[in-house]
GROMACS .gro file of C-alpha atoms in nm:
model
  329
    1MET     CA    1   4.015   2.969   1.265
    2ALA     CA    2   3.789   2.667   1.248
    3ALA     CA    3   3.500   2.646   1.004
    4ARG     CA    4   3.182   2.440   1.011
    5LYS     CA    5   3.230   2.070   0.944
    6THR     CA    6   3.090   1.952   0.613
    7THR     CA    7   2.960   1.598   0.578
    8LYS     CA    8   2.789   1.625   0.238
    9LYS     CA    9   3.008   1.653  -0.069
   10PRO     CA   10   2.920   1.973  -0.255
   11ASN     CA   11   2.805   1.944  -0.615
   12VAL     CA   12   3.052   2.203  -0.740
   13SER     CA   13   3.376   2.191  -0.934
   14ALA     CA   14   3.719   2.270  -0.795
   15GLU     CA   15   3.739   2.563  -1.036
   16GLU     CA   16   3.415   2.713  -0.907
   17LEU     CA   17   3.517   2.668  -0.543
   18THR     CA   18   3.850   2.835  -0.612
   19THR     CA   19   3.676   3.124  -0.786
   20TYR     CA   20   3.442   3.180  -0.491
   21TYR     CA   21   3.734   3.160  -0.250
   22ARG     CA   22   3.931   3.413  -0.452
   23GLU     CA   23   3.637   3.655  -0.488
   24MET     CA   24   3.545   3.645  -0.119
   25LEU     CA   25   3.909   3.686  -0.018
   26LEU     CA   26   3.941   3.990  -0.246
   27ILE     CA   27   3.647   4.155  -0.069
   28ARG     CA   28   3.786   4.066   0.275
   29ARG     CA   29   4.138   4.198   0.204
   30PHE     CA   30   4.004   4.506   0.025
   31GLU     CA   31   3.785   4.597   0.320
   32GLU     CA   32   4.067   4.541   0.566
   33LYS     CA   33   4.282   4.779   0.363
   34ALA     CA   34   3.998   5.032   0.341
   35GLY     CA   35   3.974   5.021   0.719
   36GLN     CA   36   4.348   5.094   0.743
   37LEU     CA   37   4.324   5.388   0.504
   38TYR     CA   38   4.029   5.525   0.699
   39GLY     CA   39   4.235   5.507   1.017
   40MET     CA   40   4.514   5.697   0.841
   41GLY     CA   41   4.271   5.973   0.745
   42LEU     CA   42   4.293   5.897   0.372
   43ILE     CA   43   3.926   5.799   0.355
   44GLY     CA   44   3.680   6.049   0.498
   45GLY     CA   45   3.309   6.058   0.562
   46PHE     CA   46   3.115   5.737   0.613
   47CYS     CA   47   3.267   5.396   0.551
   48HIS     CA   48   3.068   5.074   0.604
   49LEU     CA   49   3.272   4.753   0.573
   50TYR     CA   50   3.141   4.423   0.438
   51ILE     CA   51   3.370   4.194   0.639
   52GLY     CA   52   3.184   3.874   0.726
   53GLN     CA   53   2.913   3.910   0.462
   54GLU     CA   54   3.122   3.815   0.157
   55ALA     CA   55   2.933   3.494   0.073
   56VAL     CA   56   2.608   3.683   0.012
   57VAL     CA   57   2.709   3.886  -0.290
   58VAL     CA   58   2.959   3.633  -0.429
   59GLY     CA   59   2.694   3.359  -0.420
   60LEU     CA   60   2.429   3.572  -0.585
   61GLU     CA   61   2.663   3.705  -0.853
   62ALA     CA   62   2.737   3.341  -0.937
   63ALA     CA   63   2.366   3.301  -1.013
   64ALA     CA   64   2.345   3.613  -1.232
   65LYS     CA   65   2.405   3.648  -1.603
   66GLU     CA   66   2.542   3.930  -1.816
   67GLY     CA   67   2.300   4.221  -1.825
   68ASP     CA   68   2.141   4.155  -1.486
   69LYS     CA   69   2.133   4.460  -1.262
   70ARG     CA   70   2.215   4.520  -0.898
   71ILE     CA   71   2.143   4.802  -0.657
   72THR     CA   72   2.221   4.821  -0.287
   73SER     CA   73   2.264   5.037   0.021
   74TYR     CA   74   2.572   5.211   0.159
   75ARG     CA   75   2.750   4.886   0.258
   76ASP     CA   76   2.842   4.843  -0.105
   77HIS     CA   77   3.214   4.784  -0.165
   78GLY     CA   78   3.168   4.406  -0.175
   79HIS     CA   79   2.896   4.432  -0.436
   80MET     CA   80   3.117   4.649  -0.655
   81LEU     CA   81   3.406   4.405  -0.645
   82ALA     CA   82   3.185   4.098  -0.691
   83CYS     CA   83   3.031   4.234  -1.012
   84GLY     CA   84   3.376   4.304  -1.156
   85MET     CA   85   3.439   4.673  -1.090
   86ASP     CA   86   3.809   4.763  -1.082
   87PRO     CA   87   3.956   4.753  -0.727
   88GLY     CA   88   4.179   5.052  -0.804
   89GLY     CA   89   3.884   5.259  -0.921
   90VAL     CA   90   3.679   5.161  -0.617
   91MET     CA   91   3.958   5.245  -0.373
   92ALA     CA   92   4.032   5.575  -0.548
   93GLU     CA   93   3.666   5.667  -0.512
   94LEU     CA   94   3.685   5.594  -0.140
   95THR     CA   95   3.975   5.839  -0.113
   96GLY     CA   96   3.790   6.096  -0.326
   97ARG     CA   97   4.038   6.097  -0.613
   98GLU     CA   98   4.008   6.164  -0.984
   99GLY     CA   99   4.076   5.799  -1.067
  100GLY     CA  100   3.769   5.689  -0.875
  101LEU     CA  101   3.482   5.523  -1.058
  102SER     CA  102   3.264   5.827  -0.988
  103LYS     CA  103   3.558   6.064  -1.042
  104GLY     CA  104   3.598   6.122  -0.670
  105LYS     CA  105   3.254   6.278  -0.635
  106GLY     CA  106   3.061   5.987  -0.487
  107GLY     CA  107   3.278   5.840  -0.217
  108SER     CA  108   3.198   5.520  -0.034
  109MET     CA  109   2.819   5.536  -0.058
  110HIS     CA  110   2.754   5.668  -0.408
  111MET     CA  111   2.947   5.475  -0.669
  112PHE     CA  112   2.800   5.364  -0.999
  113SER     CA  113   2.906   5.163  -1.303
  114LYS     CA  114   2.692   5.159  -1.615
  115GLU     CA  115   2.929   4.904  -1.768
  116LYS     CA  116   2.876   4.656  -1.483
  117HIS     CA  117   2.507   4.740  -1.436
  118PHE     CA  118   2.572   4.855  -1.082
  119TYR     CA  119   2.331   5.131  -0.980
  120GLY     CA  120   2.465   5.229  -0.636
  121GLY     CA  121   2.535   5.265  -0.333
  122HIS     CA  122   2.253   5.466  -0.166
  123GLY     CA  123   2.285   5.650   0.162
  124ILE     CA  124   1.915   5.683   0.247
  125VAL     CA  125   1.790   5.373   0.427
  126GLY     CA  126   1.558   5.174   0.200
  127ALA     CA  127   1.561   5.430  -0.082
  128GLN     CA  128   1.721   5.186  -0.325
  129VAL     CA  129   1.432   4.938  -0.299
  130PRO     CA  130   1.178   5.125  -0.518
  131LEU     CA  131   1.462   5.216  -0.755
  132GLY     CA  132   1.542   4.846  -0.788
  133ALA     CA  133   1.181   4.779  -0.883
  134GLY     CA  134   1.212   5.053  -1.143
  135LEU     CA  135   1.515   4.883  -1.295
  136ALA     CA  136   1.319   4.557  -1.307
  137PHE     CA  137   1.026   4.739  -1.471
  138ALA     CA  138   1.261   4.853  -1.746
  139ASP     CA  139   1.371   4.493  -1.806
  140LYS     CA  140   1.012   4.373  -1.829
  141TYR     CA  141   0.917   4.658  -2.060
  142LYS     CA  142   1.209   4.577  -2.290
  143GLU     CA  143   1.144   4.202  -2.266
  144ASN     CA  144   1.518   4.137  -2.236
  145GLY     CA  145   1.499   3.860  -1.974
  146GLY     CA  146   1.697   4.061  -1.720
  147VAL     CA  147   1.668   4.031  -1.344
  148THR     CA  148   1.747   4.297  -1.082
  149PHE     CA  149   1.902   4.212  -0.747
  150THR     CA  150   1.777   4.468  -0.495
  151TYR     CA  151   1.971   4.448  -0.169
  152PHE     CA  152   1.868   4.597   0.164
  153GLY     CA  153   1.922   4.521   0.530
  154ASP     CA  154   1.712   4.398   0.820
  155GLY     CA  155   1.681   4.756   0.946
  156ALA     CA  156   1.557   4.885   0.610
  157ALA     CA  157   1.301   4.605   0.607
  158ASN     CA  158   1.093   4.814   0.848
  159GLN     CA  159   1.067   5.104   0.603
  160GLY     CA  160   0.723   5.173   0.455
  161GLN     CA  161   0.858   5.228   0.104
  162VAL     CA  162   0.975   4.864   0.101
  163TYR     CA  163   0.615   4.741   0.127
  164GLU     CA  164   0.484   4.991  -0.125
  165THR     CA  165   0.746   4.845  -0.359
  166PHE     CA  166   0.648   4.486  -0.275
  167ASN     CA  167   0.290   4.570  -0.369
  168MET     CA  168   0.374   4.725  -0.706
  169ALA     CA  169   0.630   4.457  -0.791
  170ALA     CA  170   0.368   4.189  -0.724
  171ILE     CA  171   0.095   4.367  -0.922
  172TRP     CA  172   0.323   4.406  -1.224
  173ASP     CA  173   0.505   4.070  -1.188
  174LEU     CA  174   0.841   4.245  -1.194
  175PRO     CA  175   1.158   4.035  -1.233
  176VAL     CA  176   1.317   4.159  -0.911
  177ILE     CA  177   1.485   3.963  -0.634
  178PHE     CA  178   1.456   4.141  -0.301
  179VAL     CA  179   1.766   4.040  -0.105
  180ILE     CA  180   1.741   4.107   0.268
  181GLU     CA  181   2.099   4.103   0.396
  182ASN     CA  182   2.007   4.023   0.754
  183ASN     CA  183   2.330   4.078   0.948
  184GLN     CA  184   2.137   4.065   1.276
  185TYR     CA  185   2.187   4.429   1.375
  186ALA     CA  186   2.006   4.733   1.235
  187MET     CA  187   2.293   4.972   1.307
  188GLY     CA  188   2.324   4.902   1.682
  189THR     CA  189   1.991   4.734   1.754
  190SER     CA  190   1.947   4.359   1.730
  191GLN     CA  191   1.673   4.225   1.506
  192ALA     CA  192   1.502   4.069   1.808
  193ARG     CA  193   1.449   4.417   1.954
  194SER     CA  194   1.368   4.605   1.633
  195THR     CA  195   1.154   4.368   1.429
  196SER     CA  196   0.820   4.214   1.522
  197THR     CA  197   0.877   3.890   1.331
  198LYS     CA  198   1.165   3.646   1.360
  199ASP     CA  199   1.177   3.579   0.987
  200ILE     CA  200   1.137   3.890   0.774
  201TYR     CA  201   1.076   3.723   0.438
  202HIS     CA  202   0.729   3.610   0.557
  203ARG     CA  203   0.613   3.969   0.516
  204GLY     CA  204   0.610   3.912   0.141
  205GLU     CA  205   0.321   3.665   0.183
  206ALA     CA  206   0.080   3.957   0.227
  207PHE     CA  207   0.159   4.053  -0.133
  208GLY     CA  208   0.175   3.702  -0.274
  209ILE     CA  209   0.555   3.713  -0.303
  210PRO     CA  210   0.730   3.381  -0.232
  211GLY     CA  211   1.060   3.368  -0.050
  212GLU     CA  212   1.293   3.174   0.173
  213ILE     CA  213   1.570   3.195   0.430
  214VAL     CA  214   1.927   3.130   0.321
  215ASP     CA  215   2.245   3.060   0.517
  216GLY     CA  216   2.440   3.369   0.418
  217MET     CA  217   2.765   3.231   0.558
  218ASP     CA  218   2.765   2.949   0.300
  219VAL     CA  219   2.838   3.071  -0.053
  220LEU     CA  220   2.710   2.747  -0.210
  221ALA     CA  221   2.377   2.774  -0.028
  222VAL     CA  222   2.345   3.135  -0.143
  223LYS     CA  223   2.424   3.042  -0.503
  224ALA     CA  224   2.165   2.763  -0.501
  225ALA     CA  225   1.896   2.990  -0.358
  226GLY     CA  226   1.994   3.260  -0.606
  227GLU     CA  227   1.954   3.025  -0.900
  228LYS     CA  228   1.607   2.927  -0.778
  229ALA     CA  229   1.505   3.291  -0.739
  230VAL     CA  230   1.649   3.387  -1.078
  231ALA     CA  231   1.464   3.101  -1.251
  232HIS     CA  232   1.140   3.218  -1.085
  233CYS     CA  233   1.187   3.574  -1.212
  234ARG     CA  234   1.299   3.481  -1.563
  235ALA     CA  235   0.993   3.257  -1.598
  236GLY     CA  236   0.773   3.566  -1.562
  237LYS     CA  237   0.640   3.467  -1.219
  238GLY     CA  238   0.715   3.802  -1.059
  239PRO     CA  239   0.933   3.900  -0.761
  240TYR     CA  240   1.105   3.675  -0.507
  241ILE     CA  241   1.244   3.742  -0.159
  242LEU     CA  242   1.566   3.597  -0.022
  243GLU     CA  243   1.632   3.663   0.345
  244VAL     CA  244   2.002   3.591   0.371
  245LYS     CA  245   2.111   3.538   0.731
  246THR     CA  246   2.462   3.675   0.760
  247TYR     CA  247   2.682   3.860   1.011
  248ARG     CA  248   2.914   4.159   1.001
  249TYR     CA  249   3.231   4.136   1.209
  250ARG     CA  250   3.290   4.511   1.233
  251GLY     CA  251   3.065   4.786   1.361
  252HIS     CA  252   2.789   4.942   1.154
  253SER     CA  253   3.044   5.190   1.022
  254MET     CA  254   3.403   5.280   1.100
  255SER     CA  255   3.279   5.519   1.370
  256ASP     CA  256   3.085   5.244   1.550
  257PRO     CA  257   3.266   5.068   1.841
  258ALA     CA  258   2.991   4.798   1.842
  259LYS     CA  259   2.953   4.791   2.220
  260TYR     CA  260   2.601   4.651   2.182
  261ARG     CA  261   2.742   4.299   2.141
  262THR     CA  262   3.021   4.102   2.306
  263ARG     CA  263   3.356   4.010   2.160
  264GLU     CA  264   3.273   3.650   2.245
  265GLU     CA  265   2.967   3.664   2.017
  266VAL     CA  266   3.171   3.789   1.723
  267GLN     CA  267   3.451   3.541   1.785
  268LYS     CA  268   3.203   3.251   1.801
  269VAL     CA  269   3.068   3.339   1.456
  270ARG     CA  270   3.421   3.372   1.318
  271GLU     CA  271   3.520   3.031   1.453
  272GLN     CA  272   3.205   2.841   1.358
  273SER     CA  273   3.066   3.009   1.047
  274ASP     CA  274   3.325   3.217   0.862
  275PRO     CA  275   3.233   3.200   0.490
  276ILE     CA  276   3.588   3.210   0.360
  277GLU     CA  277   3.714   2.946   0.600
  278HIS     CA  278   3.422   2.723   0.500
  279VAL     CA  279   3.529   2.724   0.134
  280ARG     CA  280   3.893   2.693   0.236
  281GLU     CA  281   3.808   2.373   0.422
  282LEU     CA  282   3.616   2.237   0.122
  283LEU     CA  283   3.916   2.301  -0.102
  284LEU     CA  284   4.157   2.131   0.135
  285THR     CA  285   3.946   1.833   0.240
  286GLY     CA  286   3.840   1.772  -0.120
  287LYS     CA  287   4.207   1.782  -0.222
  288HIS     CA  288   4.129   2.058  -0.472
  289ALA     CA  289   4.408   2.274  -0.335
  290THR     CA  290   4.701   2.260  -0.096
  291GLU     CA  291   4.794   2.499   0.182
  292ASP     CA  292   5.064   2.640  -0.047
  293ASP     CA  293   4.809   2.695  -0.325
  294LEU     CA  294   4.586   2.895  -0.093
  295LYS     CA  295   4.879   3.094   0.044
  296ALA     CA  296   4.970   3.183  -0.314
  297ILE     CA  297   4.614   3.305  -0.379
  298ASP     CA  298   4.622   3.516  -0.064
  299LYS     CA  299   4.955   3.665  -0.169
  300GLU     CA  300   4.817   3.748  -0.513
  301ILE     CA  301   4.503   3.908  -0.365
  302LYS     CA  302   4.705   4.116  -0.120
  303GLU     CA  303   4.916   4.245  -0.409
  304ILE     CA  304   4.602   4.345  -0.603
  305VAL     CA  305   4.471   4.530  -0.298
  306ASN     CA  306   4.805   4.697  -0.229
  307GLN     CA  307   4.821   4.816  -0.589
  308ALA     CA  308   4.467   4.952  -0.556
  309ALA     CA  309   4.568   5.139  -0.242
  310GLU     CA  310   4.875   5.287  -0.409
  311PHE     CA  311   4.668   5.393  -0.709
  312SER     CA  312   4.421   5.563  -0.478
  313LYS     CA  313   4.700   5.754  -0.306
  314GLU     CA  314   4.874   5.861  -0.627
  315SER     CA  315   4.562   5.961  -0.818
  316PRO     CA  316   4.520   6.342  -0.812
  317GLU     CA  317   4.241   6.532  -0.644
  318PRO     CA  318   3.952   6.615  -0.880
  319SER     CA  319   3.980   6.955  -1.048
  320VAL     CA  320   3.735   7.232  -0.960
  321GLU     CA  321   3.590   7.203  -1.312
  322GLU     CA  322   3.473   6.851  -1.227
  323LEU     CA  323   3.200   7.007  -1.013
  324TRP     CA  324   3.018   7.105  -1.332
  325THR     CA  325   3.024   6.767  -1.509
  326ASP     CA  326   2.766   6.487  -1.494
  327ILE     CA  327   2.484   6.728  -1.408
  328TYR     CA  328   2.149   6.618  -1.548
  329ALA     CA  329   1.903   6.869  -1.402
   0.00000   0.00000   0.00000
């Protein structure tokens, strides 16, 4: 698979490039395995894969610091892995087992980790956006310098609660980065048919919120934009919008055959813009790694994912008593 040709030498170390390659590859292989387990009937309910969008969350996590928060929608496995949540615990949650990070009670769309400051996984379109502003409000109130990454898609960008949140975040100068993961299709409808404006981030101008478009298939571009947005928020200048143009290779969910686009369209993106292949090319052309080095990384990642899958299969079903734990109302 060919990747885009790079003429400018990136200002990044070999160690950083290798880390990004490894983290994106972990998400890709994990999601491929999740798709297999879903096909085998071991994962039930909804399952939304992140294949193709790996550079978005890996790039932004590279711009975050310890204590920063993140909240997202139901396409959330990549975010969990990128912020350091255990692959075995994530996979076990997908299979609804006791060893899952939400003890088998959350499934694909409702996982949380207080330790990693990951606040979900939310199944209601756009519902996480005001919650993300609330997390940012807590940081401002505590004056701890924290920033919240609030992810939502191009489809959710048409929800009214998003703009109510923009307004309040701007009024209160909240340290929140609104990340629009624009994968071009709101479920099965292209952005051109569902959204009145070509570039969604411009909508923040009505509230005085600055923003920009980012190439979401280039992890280095995402990291650079993330650092700019983080610096803006930490300086007390209020919210920032990043519209990250990306692309998902699979359907909206595992039940979606994606007949609203052609195979040729998907293949063209894979060949010209794949985020993992882009970093792979940088590593090889920069002589930071050999083909054998990268094969060894892939082998290691596959073993991690296979172990996570085995753990998820061997972990027991939650006991009936588990129904009565973690109840707060």
